[in-house]
Tab-separated table of C-alpha atoms in Angstrom:
chain	number	residue	atom	x	y	z
A	25	UNK	CA	-11.442	-7.104	-18.151
A	26	UNK	CA	-15.022	-4.884	-19.293
A	27	UNK	CA	-14.682	-1.721	-16.926
A	28	UNK	CA	-18.432	-2.920	-15.339
A	29	UNK	CA	-16.709	-6.592	-14.684
A	30	UNK	CA	-13.634	-4.691	-12.155
A	31	UNK	CA	-15.973	-2.219	-10.995
A	32	UNK	CA	-18.989	-5.397	-9.603
A	33	UNK	CA	-15.819	-7.312	-8.582
A	34	UNK	CA	-14.294	-4.636	-6.325
A	35	UNK	CA	-14.835	-5.183	-3.021
A	36	UNK	CA	-12.826	-4.385	0.489
A	37	UNK	CA	-10.873	-7.857	0.695
A	38	UNK	CA	-10.110	-8.679	4.705
A	39	UNK	CA	-7.790	-11.896	3.748
A	40	UNK	CA	-4.695	-12.202	1.033
A	41	UNK	CA	-2.513	-14.706	-0.104
A	42	UNK	CA	1.370	-14.600	0.417
A	43	UNK	CA	1.581	-14.821	-2.840
A	44	UNK	CA	4.587	-12.086	-4.126
A	45	UNK	CA	3.032	-8.865	-6.487
A	46	UNK	CA	5.220	-7.939	-8.598
A	47	UNK	CA	6.858	-4.056	-8.731
A	48	UNK	CA	6.068	-3.482	-13.119
A	49	UNK	CA	2.737	-4.922	-12.380
A	50	UNK	CA	2.052	-2.018	-10.063
A	51	UNK	CA	3.722	0.020	-11.746
A	52	UNK	CA	1.768	-0.425	-14.993
A	53	UNK	CA	-0.880	0.359	-12.600
A	54	UNK	CA	0.329	3.231	-10.691
A	55	UNK	CA	1.610	4.855	-14.026
A	56	UNK	CA	-1.837	4.185	-15.842
A	57	UNK	CA	-3.500	5.925	-12.791
A	58	UNK	CA	-2.229	8.918	-12.538
A	59	UNK	CA	-4.474	10.272	-15.155
A	60	UNK	CA	-7.397	9.767	-12.842
A	61	UNK	CA	-9.152	13.143	-12.421
A	62	UNK	CA	-7.072	16.744	-10.624
A	63	UNK	CA	-8.813	19.648	-10.036
A	64	UNK	CA	-6.331	22.309	-11.788
A	65	UNK	CA	-4.116	19.155	-13.025
A	66	UNK	CA	-2.557	19.278	-9.029
A	67	UNK	CA	-2.110	15.533	-8.806
A	68	UNK	CA	-1.337	16.050	-4.969
A	69	UNK	CA	-1.400	12.276	-3.999
A	70	UNK	CA	2.058	11.227	-2.746
A	71	UNK	CA	2.307	7.475	-2.427
A	72	UNK	CA	4.821	5.019	-0.605
A	73	UNK	CA	4.559	1.266	-1.728
A	74	UNK	CA	5.956	-0.759	0.883
A	75	UNK	CA	6.454	-4.501	0.945
A	76	UNK	CA	9.639	-7.087	2.111
A	77	UNK	CA	11.079	-6.182	5.303
A	78	UNK	CA	9.937	-2.357	5.963
A	79	UNK	CA	6.222	-3.691	5.511
A	80	UNK	CA	6.973	-6.427	7.948
A	81	UNK	CA	8.386	-4.352	9.872
A	82	UNK	CA	5.666	-2.354	9.735
A	83	UNK	CA	3.309	-4.478	10.286
A	84	UNK	CA	4.864	-6.071	13.400
A	85	UNK	CA	5.170	-2.416	15.954
A	86	UNK	CA	1.332	-1.564	14.555
A	87	UNK	CA	0.020	-4.924	15.735
A	88	UNK	CA	2.288	-4.483	19.057
A	89	UNK	CA	0.241	-1.511	19.251
A	90	UNK	CA	-2.820	-2.565	18.681
A	91	UNK	CA	-2.456	-5.727	21.137
A	92	UNK	CA	-1.162	-3.352	23.854
A	93	UNK	CA	-4.449	-2.255	23.747
A	94	UNK	CA	-2.915	1.886	22.221
A	95	UNK	CA	-5.579	4.247	21.563
A	96	UNK	CA	-3.214	5.367	18.683
A	97	UNK	CA	-2.131	8.535	17.479
A	98	UNK	CA	-4.479	11.617	17.293
A	99	UNK	CA	-6.211	11.954	14.447
A	100	UNK	CA	-5.957	14.508	11.857
A	101	UNK	CA	-9.271	14.629	9.845
A	102	UNK	CA	-12.047	12.974	11.661
A	103	UNK	CA	-12.691	9.252	10.326
A	104	UNK	CA	-17.011	9.690	10.449
A	105	UNK	CA	-19.073	11.900	11.396
A	106	UNK	CA	-19.470	13.254	14.878
A	107	UNK	CA	-23.081	12.353	15.148
A	108	UNK	CA	-24.513	10.015	11.866
A	109	UNK	CA	-28.481	9.945	11.683
A	110	UNK	CA	-30.742	7.475	9.299
A	111	UNK	CA	-29.891	6.528	6.397
A	112	UNK	CA	-26.111	6.592	7.189
A	113	UNK	CA	-26.234	5.281	10.615
A	114	UNK	CA	-28.796	2.041	9.409
A	115	UNK	CA	-26.224	1.238	6.634
A	116	UNK	CA	-23.143	1.954	8.771
A	117	UNK	CA	-24.542	-0.683	11.452
A	118	UNK	CA	-25.583	-2.532	8.723
A	119	UNK	CA	-22.287	-2.972	7.257
A	120	UNK	CA	-20.460	-3.291	10.567
A	121	UNK	CA	-22.458	-6.229	11.332
A	122	UNK	CA	-21.774	-7.975	7.991
A	123	UNK	CA	-17.773	-7.494	8.601
A	124	UNK	CA	-17.755	-8.688	11.577
A	125	UNK	CA	-19.385	-11.868	11.432
A	126	UNK	CA	-17.466	-12.598	8.485
A	127	UNK	CA	-13.672	-11.995	10.347
A	128	UNK	CA	-15.521	-14.114	12.949
A	129	UNK	CA	-15.700	-11.557	15.975
A	130	UNK	CA	-19.027	-11.609	17.664
A	131	UNK	CA	-20.327	-7.558	18.375
A	132	UNK	CA	-21.026	-8.027	21.898
A	133	UNK	CA	-16.774	-9.377	22.190
A	134	UNK	CA	-15.055	-7.117	24.650
A	135	UNK	CA	-11.771	-7.514	22.954
A	136	UNK	CA	-13.319	-6.853	19.730
A	137	UNK	CA	-11.904	-3.429	19.412
A	138	UNK	CA	-8.327	-4.352	20.197
A	139	UNK	CA	-8.886	-7.699	17.728
A	140	UNK	CA	-10.316	-5.692	15.258
A	141	UNK	CA	-7.080	-3.516	15.453
A	142	UNK	CA	-4.997	-6.349	15.327
A	143	UNK	CA	-6.345	-7.748	11.939
A	144	UNK	CA	-6.247	-4.336	10.133
A	145	UNK	CA	-2.630	-3.863	11.689
A	146	UNK	CA	-1.681	-7.087	10.109
A	147	UNK	CA	-3.272	-5.456	6.434
A	148	UNK	CA	-4.599	-8.845	6.224
A	149	UNK	CA	-2.109	-10.532	4.875
A	150	UNK	CA	-1.904	-8.132	2.370
A	151	UNK	CA	2.002	-8.941	1.075
A	152	UNK	CA	1.587	-4.919	-0.146
A	153	UNK	CA	0.617	-1.512	1.199
A	154	UNK	CA	0.771	1.731	-0.151
A	155	UNK	CA	0.217	4.699	1.224
A	156	UNK	CA	-1.520	7.391	0.084
A	157	UNK	CA	-0.416	10.886	1.846
A	158	UNK	CA	-1.426	14.793	0.896
A	159	UNK	CA	0.038	17.656	1.143
A	160	UNK	CA	-1.314	19.359	4.374
A	161	UNK	CA	-2.019	22.737	2.234
A	162	UNK	CA	-4.288	20.777	0.079
A	163	UNK	CA	-8.385	21.377	0.759
A	164	UNK	CA	-11.308	19.563	0.257
A	165	UNK	CA	-11.040	19.325	-3.320
A	166	UNK	CA	-8.348	18.096	-3.684
A	167	UNK	CA	-9.082	15.204	-0.997
A	168	UNK	CA	-11.940	14.287	-3.700
A	169	UNK	CA	-9.044	13.934	-6.293
A	170	UNK	CA	-7.194	11.367	-4.017
A	171	UNK	CA	-9.961	9.410	-4.026
A	172	UNK	CA	-10.765	9.090	-7.458
A	173	UNK	CA	-6.879	8.488	-7.926
A	174	UNK	CA	-7.595	5.450	-5.480
A	175	UNK	CA	-10.603	4.399	-6.696
A	176	UNK	CA	-9.321	4.377	-10.080
A	177	UNK	CA	-6.008	1.867	-8.878
A	178	UNK	CA	-8.358	-0.317	-7.155
A	179	UNK	CA	-10.297	-0.878	-9.989
A	180	UNK	CA	-6.768	-1.355	-12.226
A	181	UNK	CA	-5.610	-3.237	-9.559
A	182	UNK	CA	-8.570	-5.998	-10.870
A	183	UNK	CA	-7.566	-5.714	-14.219
A	184	UNK	CA	-4.425	-7.199	-13.361
A	185	UNK	CA	-5.910	-9.948	-11.310
A	186	UNK	CA	-5.372	-8.090	-7.779
A	187	UNK	CA	-8.141	-7.418	-4.848
A	188	UNK	CA	-7.669	-4.349	-2.247
A	189	UNK	CA	-8.879	-3.336	0.927
A	190	UNK	CA	-8.455	0.594	1.828
A	191	UNK	CA	-7.964	1.498	5.686
A	192	UNK	CA	-8.305	4.253	6.919
A	193	UNK	CA	-7.002	2.938	9.777
A	194	UNK	CA	-3.632	3.302	9.694
A	195	UNK	CA	-4.137	7.065	10.216
A	196	UNK	CA	-4.431	5.572	14.133
A	197	UNK	CA	-0.868	4.693	13.672
A	198	UNK	CA	0.613	7.621	11.035
A	199	UNK	CA	3.303	8.185	13.371
A	200	UNK	CA	4.650	4.478	13.353
A	201	UNK	CA	3.309	4.668	9.778
A	202	UNK	CA	5.382	7.452	8.885
A	203	UNK	CA	8.595	6.173	10.456
A	204	UNK	CA	8.823	3.359	8.181
A	205	UNK	CA	8.252	5.585	5.152
A	206	UNK	CA	10.249	8.411	5.935
A	207	UNK	CA	7.035	11.393	5.338
A	208	UNK	CA	7.734	14.155	6.281
A	209	UNK	CA	5.632	16.344	8.273
A	210	UNK	CA	4.184	18.479	5.385
A	211	UNK	CA	2.004	15.654	4.333
A	212	UNK	CA	-0.736	14.272	6.222
A	213	UNK	CA	-1.812	10.680	5.890
A	214	UNK	CA	-5.353	10.335	3.768
A	215	UNK	CA	-5.403	5.638	4.001
A	216	UNK	CA	-3.116	2.785	3.526
A	217	UNK	CA	-4.134	0.599	0.638
A	218	UNK	CA	-3.731	-3.000	0.923
A	219	UNK	CA	-3.120	-5.138	-1.815
A	220	UNK	CA	-2.616	-8.860	-3.213
A	221	UNK	CA	-4.149	-11.685	-4.339
A	222	UNK	CA	-7.682	-13.272	-2.284
A	223	UNK	CA	-6.128	-15.978	-0.066
A	224	UNK	CA	-8.598	-18.957	-1.854
A	225	UNK	CA	-11.726	-20.693	0.745
A	226	UNK	CA	-11.824	-18.009	2.946
A	227	UNK	CA	-15.359	-16.198	3.167
A	228	UNK	CA	-16.316	-13.356	0.769
A	229	UNK	CA	-17.481	-10.346	2.576
A	230	UNK	CA	-19.827	-8.371	-0.485
A	231	UNK	CA	-22.102	-5.431	1.529
A	232	UNK	CA	-25.225	-4.357	0.474
A	233	UNK	CA	-25.648	-0.787	-1.649
A	234	UNK	CA	-28.359	1.461	-1.167
A	235	UNK	CA	-30.354	1.152	-4.514
A	236	UNK	CA	-29.899	4.021	-7.044
A	237	UNK	CA	-33.553	5.389	-6.123
A	238	UNK	CA	-32.205	6.375	-2.408
A	239	UNK	CA	-29.335	8.213	-3.810
A	240	UNK	CA	-29.993	9.600	-7.574
A	241	UNK	CA	-32.690	12.172	-8.669
A	242	UNK	CA	-33.356	12.359	-12.320
A	243	UNK	CA	-33.947	15.607	-13.865
A	244	UNK	CA	-35.307	16.359	-17.358
A	245	UNK	CA	-35.198	12.468	-18.792
């Protein structure tokens, strides 16, 4: 697949089929993704690939917490800034409205948070979830490295005909995740990435992006 095609076709899929993903495909993707940029070549990521019964058990436990209205574990890092202003708040609100509509959840639904959490905790039906951790001694530079690494994974998945959905939501249930994967206390959960084949016949959501004039400045050209 052409690199531009991979970038343009990558999106957060929230409806996966139960078609299995073969281990050798994941190994090929993760091996190639290890070439992602890494300052000082620290390669700070620690990844757990979860599928089969361990994933089913994790989904059951996390979904039970979501349906019980469990607010989740204390966050170890903020998902978003405490205060967002324009244009960031505008982009966030627009994307949220599109996402809720695609999921069939009204924005004024009083049970919206619980319903969204339950969908997330099922990994949207994905048969595989990758959990990316970082050592607690790592700093902002290494968190940036982890982001580039995960983006590389998601693009390589497209080359394999697979889709993905990065989910910071899993940090809400980090203790449940750590119990299943066996991550020690020296690691902090960055996010999960659901992986699989997209379910056919479901609405496809592709959120808008800002024009590059809003985010890019060209100097000297």
